[in-house]
Amino acid sequence: MKCPTCEVHIGWDWVEDECIEPNLAFECPHCDEQLRYKIDEGTYYGAQHQTVEVVDD
C-alpha cells in the first residue's frame, strides 16, 4: 500500500510485523502521518480490496 501523504510504499509485511489491525490508526513509518487501512470484502475489485486513508481528528 502507498501512504497518501508521502507516497512511499508501506509493505504488508511491515503491517503484519507491527500487528496493525484494520480500522485502527497507525503512523506512517516514513512521514509519521496518522493513517488507517480498511478491508472491503466482496467488492468490484475482487474478494478483498484494501484502502489507506489519512486520519483527521
PDB file of N, CA and C in Angstrom:
ATOM      1  N   MET A   1       0.848  -1.167   0.000  1.00  0.00           N
ATOM      2  CA  MET A   1       0.000   0.000   0.000  1.00  0.00           C
ATOM      3  C   MET A   1       0.892   1.227   0.000  1.00  0.00           C
ATOM      4  N   LYS A   2       0.340   2.347  -0.402  1.00  0.00           N
ATOM      5  CA  LYS A   2       1.103   3.580  -0.526  1.00  0.00           C
ATOM      6  C   LYS A   2       0.512   4.643   0.392  1.00  0.00           C
ATOM      7  N   CYS A   3       1.388   5.342   1.129  1.00  0.00           N
ATOM      8  CA  CYS A   3       0.941   6.426   2.005  1.00  0.00           C
ATOM      9  C   CYS A   3       0.401   7.561   1.139  1.00  0.00           C
ATOM     10  N   PRO A   4      -0.812   8.061   1.414  1.00  0.00           N
ATOM     11  CA  PRO A   4      -1.374   9.142   0.601  1.00  0.00           C
ATOM     12  C   PRO A   4      -0.644  10.473   0.769  1.00  0.00           C
ATOM     13  N   THR A   5       0.118  10.640   1.846  1.00  0.00           N
ATOM     14  CA  THR A   5       0.812  11.900   2.095  1.00  0.00           C
ATOM     15  C   THR A   5       2.187  11.931   1.440  1.00  0.00           C
ATOM     16  N   CYS A   6       3.036  10.960   1.780  1.00  0.00           N
ATOM     17  CA  CYS A   6       4.405  10.974   1.247  1.00  0.00           C
ATOM     18  C   CYS A   6       4.564  10.075   0.026  1.00  0.00           C
ATOM     19  N   GLU A   7       3.555   9.259  -0.277  1.00  0.00           N
ATOM     20  CA  GLU A   7       3.522   8.357  -1.434  1.00  0.00           C
ATOM     21  C   GLU A   7       4.638   7.316  -1.433  1.00  0.00           C
ATOM     22  N   VAL A   8       5.137   6.982  -0.234  1.00  0.00           N
ATOM     23  CA  VAL A   8       6.131   5.926  -0.099  1.00  0.00           C
ATOM     24  C   VAL A   8       5.396   4.613   0.159  1.00  0.00           C
ATOM     25  N   HIS A   9       5.891   3.540  -0.438  1.00  0.00           N
ATOM     26  CA  HIS A   9       5.255   2.230  -0.293  1.00  0.00           C
ATOM     27  C   HIS A   9       5.433   1.702   1.129  1.00  0.00           C
ATOM     28  N   ILE A  10       4.344   1.243   1.727  1.00  0.00           N
ATOM     29  CA  ILE A  10       4.364   0.586   3.033  1.00  0.00           C
ATOM     30  C   ILE A  10       4.021  -0.873   2.781  1.00  0.00           C
ATOM     31  N   GLY A  11       4.949  -1.753   3.070  1.00  0.00           N
ATOM     32  CA  GLY A  11       4.740  -3.170   2.784  1.00  0.00           C
ATOM     33  C   GLY A  11       3.792  -3.841   3.757  1.00  0.00           C
ATOM     34  N   TRP A  12       3.034  -4.810   3.247  1.00  0.00           N
ATOM     35  CA  TRP A  12       2.118  -5.553   4.112  1.00  0.00           C
ATOM     36  C   TRP A  12       2.881  -6.356   5.141  1.00  0.00           C
ATOM     37  N   ASP A  13       4.129  -6.733   4.836  1.00  0.00           N
ATOM     38  CA  ASP A  13       4.949  -7.434   5.826  1.00  0.00           C
ATOM     39  C   ASP A  13       5.154  -6.564   7.058  1.00  0.00           C
ATOM     40  N   TRP A  14       5.419  -5.253   6.853  1.00  0.00           N
ATOM     41  CA  TRP A  14       5.596  -4.330   7.973  1.00  0.00           C
ATOM     42  C   TRP A  14       4.307  -4.227   8.777  1.00  0.00           C
ATOM     43  N   VAL A  15       3.169  -4.124   8.102  1.00  0.00           N
ATOM     44  CA  VAL A  15       1.870  -4.026   8.781  1.00  0.00           C
ATOM     45  C   VAL A  15       1.633  -5.276   9.631  1.00  0.00           C
ATOM     46  N   GLU A  16       1.926  -6.438   9.094  1.00  0.00           N
ATOM     47  CA  GLU A  16       1.743  -7.680   9.842  1.00  0.00           C
ATOM     48  C   GLU A  16       2.738  -7.796  10.988  1.00  0.00           C
ATOM     49  N   ASP A  17       3.999  -7.402  10.774  1.00  0.00           N
ATOM     50  CA  ASP A  17       5.013  -7.457  11.834  1.00  0.00           C
ATOM     51  C   ASP A  17       4.655  -6.545  13.001  1.00  0.00           C
ATOM     52  N   GLU A  18       4.058  -5.394  12.711  1.00  0.00           N
ATOM     53  CA  GLU A  18       3.661  -4.443  13.756  1.00  0.00           C
ATOM     54  C   GLU A  18       2.293  -4.785  14.355  1.00  0.00           C
ATOM     55  N   CYS A  19       1.648  -5.841  13.846  1.00  0.00           N
ATOM     56  CA  CYS A  19       0.325  -6.299  14.326  1.00  0.00           C
ATOM     57  C   CYS A  19      -0.721  -5.189  14.254  1.00  0.00           C
ATOM     58  N   ILE A  20      -0.750  -4.474  13.141  1.00  0.00           N
ATOM     59  CA  ILE A  20      -1.709  -3.389  12.945  1.00  0.00           C
ATOM     60  C   ILE A  20      -3.003  -3.977  12.397  1.00  0.00           C
ATOM     61  N   GLU A  21      -4.090  -3.702  13.081  1.00  0.00           N
ATOM     62  CA  GLU A  21      -5.399  -4.218  12.704  1.00  0.00           C
ATOM     63  C   GLU A  21      -6.121  -3.226  11.789  1.00  0.00           C
ATOM     64  N   PRO A  22      -7.021  -3.715  10.936  1.00  0.00           N
ATOM     65  CA  PRO A  22      -7.818  -2.809  10.105  1.00  0.00           C
ATOM     66  C   PRO A  22      -8.651  -1.863  10.967  1.00  0.00           C
ATOM     67  N   ASN A  23      -8.883  -0.670  10.446  1.00  0.00           N
ATOM     68  CA  ASN A  23      -9.708   0.369  11.074  1.00  0.00           C
ATOM     69  C   ASN A  23      -9.094   0.991  12.321  1.00  0.00           C
ATOM     70  N   LEU A  24      -7.836   0.670  12.658  1.00  0.00           N
ATOM     71  CA  LEU A  24      -7.149   1.301  13.777  1.00  0.00           C
ATOM     72  C   LEU A  24      -6.065   2.223  13.239  1.00  0.00           C
ATOM     73  N   ALA A  25      -5.902   3.374  13.869  1.00  0.00           N
ATOM     74  CA  ALA A  25      -4.917   4.355  13.410  1.00  0.00           C
ATOM     75  C   ALA A  25      -3.497   3.868  13.694  1.00  0.00           C
ATOM     76  N   PHE A  26      -2.587   4.187  12.769  1.00  0.00           N
ATOM     77  CA  PHE A  26      -1.163   3.916  12.950  1.00  0.00           C
ATOM     78  C   PHE A  26      -0.387   5.015  12.248  1.00  0.00           C
ATOM     79  N   GLU A  27       0.900   5.150  12.567  1.00  0.00           N
ATOM     80  CA  GLU A  27       1.727   6.182  11.959  1.00  0.00           C
ATOM     81  C   GLU A  27       2.505   5.612  10.789  1.00  0.00           C
ATOM     82  N   CYS A  28       2.561   6.380   9.709  1.00  0.00           N
ATOM     83  CA  CYS A  28       3.399   6.006   8.571  1.00  0.00           C
ATOM     84  C   CYS A  28       4.844   5.960   9.065  1.00  0.00           C
ATOM     85  N   PRO A  29       5.588   4.894   8.772  1.00  0.00           N
ATOM     86  CA  PRO A  29       6.972   4.806   9.248  1.00  0.00           C
ATOM     87  C   PRO A  29       7.906   5.806   8.571  1.00  0.00           C
ATOM     88  N   HIS A  30       7.448   6.460   7.511  1.00  0.00           N
ATOM     89  CA  HIS A  30       8.299   7.388   6.772  1.00  0.00           C
ATOM     90  C   HIS A  30       8.024   8.846   7.107  1.00  0.00           C
ATOM     91  N   CYS A  31       6.750   9.241   7.234  1.00  0.00           N
ATOM     92  CA  CYS A  31       6.421  10.659   7.437  1.00  0.00           C
ATOM     93  C   CYS A  31       5.640  10.919   8.721  1.00  0.00           C
ATOM     94  N   ASP A  32       5.334   9.880   9.509  1.00  0.00           N
ATOM     95  CA  ASP A  32       4.621   9.991  10.794  1.00  0.00           C
ATOM     96  C   ASP A  32       3.194  10.520  10.670  1.00  0.00           C
ATOM     97  N   GLU A  33       2.604  10.442   9.487  1.00  0.00           N
ATOM     98  CA  GLU A  33       1.194  10.825   9.305  1.00  0.00           C
ATOM     99  C   GLU A  33       0.311   9.727   9.905  1.00  0.00           C
ATOM    100  N   GLN A  34      -0.777  10.127  10.540  1.00  0.00           N
ATOM    101  CA  GLN A  34      -1.723   9.154  11.090  1.00  0.00           C
ATOM    102  C   GLN A  34      -2.545   8.562   9.944  1.00  0.00           C
ATOM    103  N   LEU A  35      -2.497   7.240   9.804  1.00  0.00           N
ATOM    104  CA  LEU A  35      -3.188   6.542   8.727  1.00  0.00           C
ATOM    105  C   LEU A  35      -4.089   5.457   9.302  1.00  0.00           C
ATOM    106  N   ARG A  36      -4.966   4.964   8.444  1.00  0.00           N
ATOM    107  CA  ARG A  36      -5.828   3.833   8.782  1.00  0.00           C
ATOM    108  C   ARG A  36      -6.061   3.068   7.489  1.00  0.00           C
ATOM    109  N   TYR A  37      -6.116   1.752   7.574  1.00  0.00           N
ATOM    110  CA  TYR A  37      -6.466   0.991   6.372  1.00  0.00           C
ATOM    111  C   TYR A  37      -7.743   0.206   6.611  1.00  0.00           C
ATOM    112  N   LYS A  38      -8.479   0.024   5.539  1.00  0.00           N
ATOM    113  CA  LYS A  38      -9.744  -0.710   5.572  1.00  0.00           C
ATOM    114  C   LYS A  38      -9.658  -1.877   4.605  1.00  0.00           C
ATOM    115  N   ILE A  39     -10.384  -2.911   4.919  1.00  0.00           N
ATOM    116  CA  ILE A  39     -10.508  -4.044   4.004  1.00  0.00           C
ATOM    117  C   ILE A  39     -11.982  -4.178   3.648  1.00  0.00           C
ATOM    118  N   ASP A  40     -12.284  -3.996   2.362  1.00  0.00           N
ATOM    119  CA  ASP A  40     -13.643  -4.178   1.859  1.00  0.00           C
ATOM    120  C   ASP A  40     -13.723  -5.563   1.231  1.00  0.00           C
ATOM    121  N   GLU A  41     -14.707  -6.327   1.632  1.00  0.00           N
ATOM    122  CA  GLU A  41     -14.847  -7.681   1.104  1.00  0.00           C
ATOM    123  C   GLU A  41     -15.975  -7.745   0.086  1.00  0.00           C
ATOM    124  N   GLY A  42     -15.736  -8.499  -0.962  1.00  0.00           N
ATOM    125  CA  GLY A  42     -16.759  -8.707  -1.982  1.00  0.00           C
ATOM    126  C   GLY A  42     -17.035  -7.479  -2.822  1.00  0.00           C
ATOM    127  N   THR A  43     -15.989  -6.748  -3.176  1.00  0.00           N
ATOM    128  CA  THR A  43     -16.167  -5.532  -3.961  1.00  0.00           C
ATOM    129  C   THR A  43     -15.987  -5.809  -5.443  1.00  0.00           C
ATOM    130  N   TYR A  44     -16.173  -4.790  -6.233  1.00  0.00           N
ATOM    131  CA  TYR A  44     -15.956  -4.859  -7.675  1.00  0.00           C
ATOM    132  C   TYR A  44     -14.504  -5.224  -7.984  1.00  0.00           C
ATOM    133  N   TYR A  45     -13.570  -4.833  -7.087  1.00  0.00           N
ATOM    134  CA  TYR A  45     -12.143  -5.059  -7.316  1.00  0.00           C
ATOM    135  C   TYR A  45     -11.701  -6.476  -6.981  1.00  0.00           C
ATOM    136  N   GLY A  46     -12.566  -7.299  -6.427  1.00  0.00           N
ATOM    137  CA  GLY A  46     -12.211  -8.669  -6.093  1.00  0.00           C
ATOM    138  C   GLY A  46     -12.729  -9.047  -4.720  1.00  0.00           C
ATOM    139  N   ALA A  47     -12.247 -10.176  -4.226  1.00  0.00           N
ATOM    140  CA  ALA A  47     -12.726 -10.674  -2.936  1.00  0.00           C
ATOM    141  C   ALA A  47     -12.388  -9.726  -1.796  1.00  0.00           C
ATOM    142  N   GLN A  48     -11.198  -9.140  -1.834  1.00  0.00           N
ATOM    143  CA  GLN A  48     -10.802  -8.165  -0.820  1.00  0.00           C
ATOM    144  C   GLN A  48     -10.111  -6.989  -1.489  1.00  0.00           C
ATOM    145  N   HIS A  49     -10.433  -5.788  -1.022  1.00  0.00           N
ATOM    146  CA  HIS A  49      -9.806  -4.570  -1.546  1.00  0.00           C
ATOM    147  C   HIS A  49      -9.387  -3.718  -0.352  1.00  0.00           C
ATOM    148  N   GLN A  50      -8.072  -3.409  -0.259  1.00  0.00           N
ATOM    149  CA  GLN A  50      -7.562  -2.611   0.844  1.00  0.00           C
ATOM    150  C   GLN A  50      -7.426  -1.159   0.420  1.00  0.00           C
ATOM    151  N   THR A  51      -7.848  -0.245   1.286  1.00  0.00           N
ATOM    152  CA  THR A  51      -7.683   1.184   1.044  1.00  0.00           C
ATOM    153  C   THR A  51      -6.997   1.801   2.252  1.00  0.00           C
ATOM    154  N   VAL A  52      -6.202   2.838   1.999  1.00  0.00           N
ATOM    155  CA  VAL A  52      -5.492   3.559   3.055  1.00  0.00           C
ATOM    156  C   VAL A  52      -5.992   4.986   3.051  1.00  0.00           C
ATOM    157  N   GLU A  53      -6.251   5.535   4.241  1.00  0.00           N
ATOM    158  CA  GLU A  53      -6.725   6.909   4.334  1.00  0.00           C
ATOM    159  C   GLU A  53      -6.015   7.634   5.465  1.00  0.00           C
ATOM    160  N   VAL A  54      -5.938   8.954   5.357  1.00  0.00           N
ATOM    161  CA  VAL A  54      -5.372   9.795   6.402  1.00  0.00           C
ATOM    162  C   VAL A  54      -6.437   9.995   7.470  1.00  0.00           C
ATOM    163  N   VAL A  55      -6.038   9.891   8.738  1.00  0.00           N
ATOM    164  CA  VAL A  55      -6.969  10.056   9.851  1.00  0.00           C
ATOM    165  C   VAL A  55      -7.016  11.524  10.239  1.00  0.00           C
ATOM    166  N   ASP A  56      -8.207  12.117  10.195  1.00  0.00           N
ATOM    167  CA  ASP A  56      -8.413  13.504  10.623  1.00  0.00           C
ATOM    168  C   ASP A  56      -9.099  13.496  11.970  1.00  0.00           C
ATOM    169  N   ASP A  57      -8.416  14.053  12.965  1.00  0.00           N
ATOM    170  CA  ASP A  57      -9.038  14.147  14.296  1.00  0.00           C
ATOM    171  C   ASP A  57      -9.291  15.575  14.674  1.00  0.00           C
TER     172      ASP A  57
END
